[in-house]
Short mmCIF file of C-alpha atoms in Angstrom, two decimals:
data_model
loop_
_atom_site.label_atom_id
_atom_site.label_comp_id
_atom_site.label_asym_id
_atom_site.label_seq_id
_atom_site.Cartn_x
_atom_site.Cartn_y
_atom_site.Cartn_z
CA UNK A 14 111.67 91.22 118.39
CA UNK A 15 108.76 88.69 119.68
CA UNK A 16 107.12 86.87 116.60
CA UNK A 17 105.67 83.85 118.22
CA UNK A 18 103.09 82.30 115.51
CA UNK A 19 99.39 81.76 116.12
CA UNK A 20 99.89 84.56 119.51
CA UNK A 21 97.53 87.31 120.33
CA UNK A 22 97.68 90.33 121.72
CA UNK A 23 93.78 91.82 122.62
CA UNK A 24 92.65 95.30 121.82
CA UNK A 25 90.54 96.20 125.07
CA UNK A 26 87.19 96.00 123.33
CA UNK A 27 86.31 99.65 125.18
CA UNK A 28 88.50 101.02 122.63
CA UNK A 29 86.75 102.91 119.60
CA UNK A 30 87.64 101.08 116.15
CA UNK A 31 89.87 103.35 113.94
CA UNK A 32 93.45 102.94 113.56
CA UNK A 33 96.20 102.50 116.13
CA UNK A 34 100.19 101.79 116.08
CA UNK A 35 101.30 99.00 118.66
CA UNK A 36 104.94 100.29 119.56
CA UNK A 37 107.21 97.63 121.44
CA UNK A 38 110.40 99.20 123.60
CA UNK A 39 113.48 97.54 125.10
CA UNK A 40 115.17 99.19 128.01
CA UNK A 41 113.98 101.20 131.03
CA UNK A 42 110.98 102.96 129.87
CA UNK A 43 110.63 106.00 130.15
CA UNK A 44 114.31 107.42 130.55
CA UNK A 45 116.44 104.59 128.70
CA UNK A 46 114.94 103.07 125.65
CA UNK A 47 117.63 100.72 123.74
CA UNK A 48 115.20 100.51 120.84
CA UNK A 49 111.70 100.16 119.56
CA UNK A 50 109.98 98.89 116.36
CA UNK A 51 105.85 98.73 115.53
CA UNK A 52 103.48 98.27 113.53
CA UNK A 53 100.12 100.06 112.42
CA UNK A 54 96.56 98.18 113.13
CA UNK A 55 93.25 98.65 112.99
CA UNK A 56 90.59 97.88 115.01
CA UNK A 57 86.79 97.32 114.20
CA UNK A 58 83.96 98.68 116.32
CA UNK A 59 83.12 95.05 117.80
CA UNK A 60 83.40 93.97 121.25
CA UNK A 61 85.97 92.13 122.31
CA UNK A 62 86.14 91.96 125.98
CA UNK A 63 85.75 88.49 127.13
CA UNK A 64 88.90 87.79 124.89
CA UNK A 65 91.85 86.57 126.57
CA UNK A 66 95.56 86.26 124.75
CA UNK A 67 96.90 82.75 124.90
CA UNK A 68 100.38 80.98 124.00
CA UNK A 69 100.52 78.38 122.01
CA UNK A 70 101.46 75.17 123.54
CA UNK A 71 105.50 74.37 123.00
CA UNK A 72 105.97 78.27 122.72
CA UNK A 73 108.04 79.92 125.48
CA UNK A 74 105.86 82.87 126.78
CA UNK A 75 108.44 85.66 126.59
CA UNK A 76 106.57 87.91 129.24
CA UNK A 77 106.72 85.07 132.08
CA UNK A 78 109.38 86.38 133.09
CA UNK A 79 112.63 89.31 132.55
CA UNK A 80 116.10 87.13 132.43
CA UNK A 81 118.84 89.35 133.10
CA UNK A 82 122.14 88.03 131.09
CA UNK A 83 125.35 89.93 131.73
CA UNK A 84 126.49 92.97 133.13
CA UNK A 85 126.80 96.54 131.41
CA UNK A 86 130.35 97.42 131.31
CA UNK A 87 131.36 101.03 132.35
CA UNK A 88 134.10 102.83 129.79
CA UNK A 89 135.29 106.12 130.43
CA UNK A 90 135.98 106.83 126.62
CA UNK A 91 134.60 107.15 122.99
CA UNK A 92 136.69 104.36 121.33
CA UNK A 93 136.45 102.00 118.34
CA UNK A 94 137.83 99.20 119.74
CA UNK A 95 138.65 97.40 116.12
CA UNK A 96 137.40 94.66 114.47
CA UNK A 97 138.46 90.91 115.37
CA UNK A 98 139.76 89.27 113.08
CA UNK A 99 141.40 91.49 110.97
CA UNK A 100 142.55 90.37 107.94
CA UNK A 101 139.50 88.14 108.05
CA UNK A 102 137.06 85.96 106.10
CA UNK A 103 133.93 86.30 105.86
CA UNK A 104 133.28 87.33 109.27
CA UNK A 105 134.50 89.68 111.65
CA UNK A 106 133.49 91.35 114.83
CA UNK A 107 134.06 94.88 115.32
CA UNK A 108 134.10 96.17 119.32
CA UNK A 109 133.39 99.66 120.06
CA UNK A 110 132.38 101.62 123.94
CA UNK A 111 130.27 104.33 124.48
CA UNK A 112 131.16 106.45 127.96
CA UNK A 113 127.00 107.76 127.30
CA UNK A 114 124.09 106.38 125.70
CA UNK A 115 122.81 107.53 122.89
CA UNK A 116 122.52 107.35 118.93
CA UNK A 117 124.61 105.23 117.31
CA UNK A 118 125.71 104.56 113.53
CA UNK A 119 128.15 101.85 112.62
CA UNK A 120 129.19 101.39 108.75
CA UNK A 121 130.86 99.95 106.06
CA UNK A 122 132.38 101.19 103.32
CA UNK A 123 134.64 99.93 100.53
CA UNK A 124 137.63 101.62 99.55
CA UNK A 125 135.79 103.96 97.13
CA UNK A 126 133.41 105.38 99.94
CA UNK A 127 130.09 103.22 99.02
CA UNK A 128 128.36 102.19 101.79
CA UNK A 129 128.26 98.31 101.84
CA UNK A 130 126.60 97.86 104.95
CA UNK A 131 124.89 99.48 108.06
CA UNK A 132 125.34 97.42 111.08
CA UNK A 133 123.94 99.33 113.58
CA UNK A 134 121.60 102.21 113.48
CA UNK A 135 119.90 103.15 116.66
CA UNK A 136 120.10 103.80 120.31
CA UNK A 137 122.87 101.97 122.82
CA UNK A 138 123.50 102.13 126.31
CA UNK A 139 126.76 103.03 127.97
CA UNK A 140 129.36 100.23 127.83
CA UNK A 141 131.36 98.01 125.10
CA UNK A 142 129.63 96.57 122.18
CA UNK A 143 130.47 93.91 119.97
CA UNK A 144 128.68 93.50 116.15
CA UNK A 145 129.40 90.99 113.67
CA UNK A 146 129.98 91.35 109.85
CA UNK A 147 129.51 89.67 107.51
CA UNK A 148 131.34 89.97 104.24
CA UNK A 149 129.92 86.92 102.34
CA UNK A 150 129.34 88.37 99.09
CA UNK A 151 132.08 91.18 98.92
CA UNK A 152 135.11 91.33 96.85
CA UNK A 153 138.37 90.87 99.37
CA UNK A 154 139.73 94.51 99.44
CA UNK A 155 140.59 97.08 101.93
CA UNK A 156 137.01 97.94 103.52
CA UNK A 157 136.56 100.94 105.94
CA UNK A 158 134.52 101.11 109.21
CA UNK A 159 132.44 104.75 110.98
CA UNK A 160 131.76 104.77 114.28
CA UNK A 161 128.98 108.22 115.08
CA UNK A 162 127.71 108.67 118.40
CA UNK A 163 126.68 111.68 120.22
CA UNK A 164 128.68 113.77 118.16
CA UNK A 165 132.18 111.65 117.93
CA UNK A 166 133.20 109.78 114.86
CA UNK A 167 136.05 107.26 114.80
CA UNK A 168 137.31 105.29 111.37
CA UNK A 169 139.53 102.23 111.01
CA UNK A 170 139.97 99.89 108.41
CA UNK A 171 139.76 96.47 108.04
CA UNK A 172 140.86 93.73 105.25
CA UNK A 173 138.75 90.95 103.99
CA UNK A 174 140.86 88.21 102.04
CA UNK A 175 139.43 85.27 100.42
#
């Protein structure tokens, strides 16, 4: 997500006023997109093409430049790793690798089948993954985890004790 305060992003004033959706994307467009959010907008009929998007001063501009942190790890497997630490409190990590990309789900349930919390719900790349949860909040109990991507679905359990 970029939310920079007090930054602007110009409509091309050639465009006709009416209403648009501004759609951000995170991987390799077109043939690997990680994920995307947006918003709706709408532009007026004015003119706005001598206007030129700025950044305000002590603000990192985040399109300056593409860091590249880490490597993509290759797995040969659907797995669900497990979660780290396990019996833990309040917060554990739970590891899982993908052999293709794809949709992915990741939840929590408690012991009666409720789901307490969706962790990750959206499209990952090939590799291992690693997502934190948080249990601040929760009774200590026996909780269960769902792993569902491109058709597989693993389960393991995990204890939170306060």
């Amino acid at each position: 997500t970029i939310n920079r305060p007090d930054m602007w992003f110009p409509v091309p004033g050639g465009w006709a006023g009416g209403s648009y959706d501004f759609i951000a994307r995170v991987g390799w467009n077109p043939s690997t997109i990680f994920d995307e959010s947006g918003f709706p907008f709408t532009k007026d009929g004015a003119d706005q093409a001598g206007f030129q998007p700025w950044v305000p001063d002590g603000v990192p501009n985040p399109f300056d430049q593409i860091i590249k942190d880490g490597t993509v790890q290759v797995v040969d497997k659907f797995e669900l790793v497990g979660a780290y630490p396990n019996p833990f409190n309040p917060t554990t990590t739970i590891s899982y690798a993908l052999p293709t990309a794809g949709s992915v789900e990741l939840s929590v349930f408690d012991i009666s089948g409720r789901e307490v919390a969706k962790l990750v719900d959206g499209y990952r790349d090939i590799g291992v993954h690693n997502v934190q949860f948080d249990a601040t909040g929760l009774a200590s109990g026996v909780y269960l985890y769902r792993l569902n991507a491109n058709g597989n679905v693993a389960v393991n359990k995990m204890v939170l004790m306060k």
